[in-house]
PDB file of C-alpha atoms in Angstrom:
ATOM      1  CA  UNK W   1      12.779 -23.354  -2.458  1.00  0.00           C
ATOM      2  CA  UNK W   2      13.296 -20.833   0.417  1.00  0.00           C
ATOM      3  CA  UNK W   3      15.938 -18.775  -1.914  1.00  0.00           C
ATOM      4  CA  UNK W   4      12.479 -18.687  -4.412  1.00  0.00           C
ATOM      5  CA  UNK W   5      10.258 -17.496  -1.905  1.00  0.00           C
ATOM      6  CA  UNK W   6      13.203 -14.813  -0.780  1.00  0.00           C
ATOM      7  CA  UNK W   7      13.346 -13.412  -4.261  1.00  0.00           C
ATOM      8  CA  UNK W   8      10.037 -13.159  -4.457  1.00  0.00           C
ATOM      9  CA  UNK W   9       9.342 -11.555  -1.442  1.00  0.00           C
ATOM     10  CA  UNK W  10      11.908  -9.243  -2.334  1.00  0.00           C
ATOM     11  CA  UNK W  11      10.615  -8.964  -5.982  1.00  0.00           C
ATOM     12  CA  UNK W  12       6.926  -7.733  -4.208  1.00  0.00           C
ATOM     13  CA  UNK W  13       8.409  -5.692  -1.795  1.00  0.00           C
ATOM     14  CA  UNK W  14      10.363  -3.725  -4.281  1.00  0.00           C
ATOM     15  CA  UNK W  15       7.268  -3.083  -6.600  1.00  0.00           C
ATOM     16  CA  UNK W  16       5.025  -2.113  -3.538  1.00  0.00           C
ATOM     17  CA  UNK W  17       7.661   0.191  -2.048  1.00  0.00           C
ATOM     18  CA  UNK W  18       8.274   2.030  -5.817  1.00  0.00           C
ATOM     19  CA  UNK W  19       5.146   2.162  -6.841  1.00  0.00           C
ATOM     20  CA  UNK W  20       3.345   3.216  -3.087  1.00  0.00           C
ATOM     21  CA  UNK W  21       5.391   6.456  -3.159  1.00  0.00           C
ATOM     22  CA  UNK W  22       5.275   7.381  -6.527  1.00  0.00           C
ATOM     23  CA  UNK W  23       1.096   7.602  -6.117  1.00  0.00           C
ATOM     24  CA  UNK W  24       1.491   9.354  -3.186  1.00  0.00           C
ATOM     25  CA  UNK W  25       3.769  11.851  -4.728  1.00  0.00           C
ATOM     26  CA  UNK W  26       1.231  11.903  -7.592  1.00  0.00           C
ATOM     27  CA  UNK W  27      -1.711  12.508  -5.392  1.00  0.00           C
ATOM     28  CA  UNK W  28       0.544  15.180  -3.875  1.00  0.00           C
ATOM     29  CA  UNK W  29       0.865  16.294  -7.045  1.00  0.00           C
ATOM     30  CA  UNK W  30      -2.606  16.123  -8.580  1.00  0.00           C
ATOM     31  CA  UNK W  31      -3.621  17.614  -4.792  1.00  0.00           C
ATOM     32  CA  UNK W  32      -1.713  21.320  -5.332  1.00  0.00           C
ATOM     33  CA  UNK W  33      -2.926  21.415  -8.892  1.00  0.00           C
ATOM     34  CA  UNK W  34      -1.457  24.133 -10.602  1.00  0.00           C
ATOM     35  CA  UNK W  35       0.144  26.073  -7.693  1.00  0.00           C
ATOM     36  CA  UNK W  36       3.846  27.129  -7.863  1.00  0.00           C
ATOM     37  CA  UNK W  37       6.118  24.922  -5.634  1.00  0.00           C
ATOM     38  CA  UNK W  38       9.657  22.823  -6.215  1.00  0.00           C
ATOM     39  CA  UNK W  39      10.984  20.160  -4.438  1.00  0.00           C
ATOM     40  CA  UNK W  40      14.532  20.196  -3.556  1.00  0.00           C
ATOM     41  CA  UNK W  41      15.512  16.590  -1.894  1.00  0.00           C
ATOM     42  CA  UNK W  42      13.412  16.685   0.837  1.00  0.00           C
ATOM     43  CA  UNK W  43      12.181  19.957   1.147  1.00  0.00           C
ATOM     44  CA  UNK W  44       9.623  22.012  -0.636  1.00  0.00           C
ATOM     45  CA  UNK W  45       9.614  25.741  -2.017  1.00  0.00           C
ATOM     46  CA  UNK W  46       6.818  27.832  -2.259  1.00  0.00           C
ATOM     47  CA  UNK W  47       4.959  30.806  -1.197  1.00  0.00           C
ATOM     48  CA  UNK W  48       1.793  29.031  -1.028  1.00  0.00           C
ATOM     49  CA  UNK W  49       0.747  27.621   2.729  1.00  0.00           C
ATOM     50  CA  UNK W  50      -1.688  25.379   1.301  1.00  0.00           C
ATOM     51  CA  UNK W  51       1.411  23.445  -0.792  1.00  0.00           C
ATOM     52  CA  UNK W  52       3.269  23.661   2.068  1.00  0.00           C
ATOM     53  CA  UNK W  53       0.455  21.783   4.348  1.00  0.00           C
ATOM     54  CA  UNK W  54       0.000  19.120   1.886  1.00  0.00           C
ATOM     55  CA  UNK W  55       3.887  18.414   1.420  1.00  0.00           C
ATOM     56  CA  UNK W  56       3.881  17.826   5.437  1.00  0.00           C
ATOM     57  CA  UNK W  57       0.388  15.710   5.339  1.00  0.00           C
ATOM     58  CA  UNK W  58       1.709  13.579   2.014  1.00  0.00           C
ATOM     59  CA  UNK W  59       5.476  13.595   3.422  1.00  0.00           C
ATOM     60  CA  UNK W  60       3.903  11.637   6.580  1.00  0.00           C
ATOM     61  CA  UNK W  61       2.335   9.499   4.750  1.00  0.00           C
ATOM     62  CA  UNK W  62       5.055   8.115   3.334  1.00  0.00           C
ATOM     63  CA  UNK W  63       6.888   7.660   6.121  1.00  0.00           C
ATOM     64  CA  UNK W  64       3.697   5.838   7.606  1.00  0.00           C
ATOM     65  CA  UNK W  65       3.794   3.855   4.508  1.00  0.00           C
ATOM     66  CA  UNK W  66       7.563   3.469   3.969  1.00  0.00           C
ATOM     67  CA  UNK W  67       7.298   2.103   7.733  1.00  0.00           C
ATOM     68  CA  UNK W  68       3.832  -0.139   7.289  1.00  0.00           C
ATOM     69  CA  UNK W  69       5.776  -1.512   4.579  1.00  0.00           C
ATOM     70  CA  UNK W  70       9.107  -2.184   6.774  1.00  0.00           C
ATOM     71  CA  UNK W  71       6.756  -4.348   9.639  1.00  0.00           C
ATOM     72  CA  UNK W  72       4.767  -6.321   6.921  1.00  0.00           C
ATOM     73  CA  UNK W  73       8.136  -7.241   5.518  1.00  0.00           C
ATOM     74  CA  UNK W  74       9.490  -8.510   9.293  1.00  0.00           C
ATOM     75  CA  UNK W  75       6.142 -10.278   9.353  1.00  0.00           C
ATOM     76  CA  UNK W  76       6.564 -11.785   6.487  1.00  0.00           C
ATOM     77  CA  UNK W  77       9.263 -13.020   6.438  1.00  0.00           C
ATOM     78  CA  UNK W  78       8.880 -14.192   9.595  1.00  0.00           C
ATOM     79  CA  UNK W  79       6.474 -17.126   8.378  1.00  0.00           C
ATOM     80  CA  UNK W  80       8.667 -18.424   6.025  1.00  0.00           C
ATOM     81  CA  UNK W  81      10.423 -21.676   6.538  1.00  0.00           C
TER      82      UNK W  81
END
């Protein structure tokens, strides 16, 4: 039963992490509108300030996320059994 929970757990976890920063990266997106920019790993090119201030603001959000995530996980996981 506790391999069950596990996989589900992970199953959620997996799901919440994908799909978390993919809408933030489309709110990033849907943010700059039509403005020029191009992401390039983890950096972003364009002439525009304004793109480059919302890359920074959306970028910590999903580490704030990505790390919200890892400590609901640990808490999680910590109740089972």
């Amino acid at each position: 039963m506790i391999v069950v929970t596990y996989g589900i757990i992970a199953v959620v976890f997996v799901v919440l992490a994908i799909g978390g920063i993919m809408y933030l990266d489309h709110r990033f997106s849907a943010s700059v509108g039509d403005r020029p920019f191009t992401v390039n790993g983890r950096r972003v090119e364009s002439d525009d300030p304004f793109v480059l201030r919302q890359y920074k603001k959306f970028y910590a959000l999903r580490v704030a996320y990505s790390l919200a995530l890892l400590v609901l996980l640990f808490v999680v996981v910590s109740h089972v059994g």
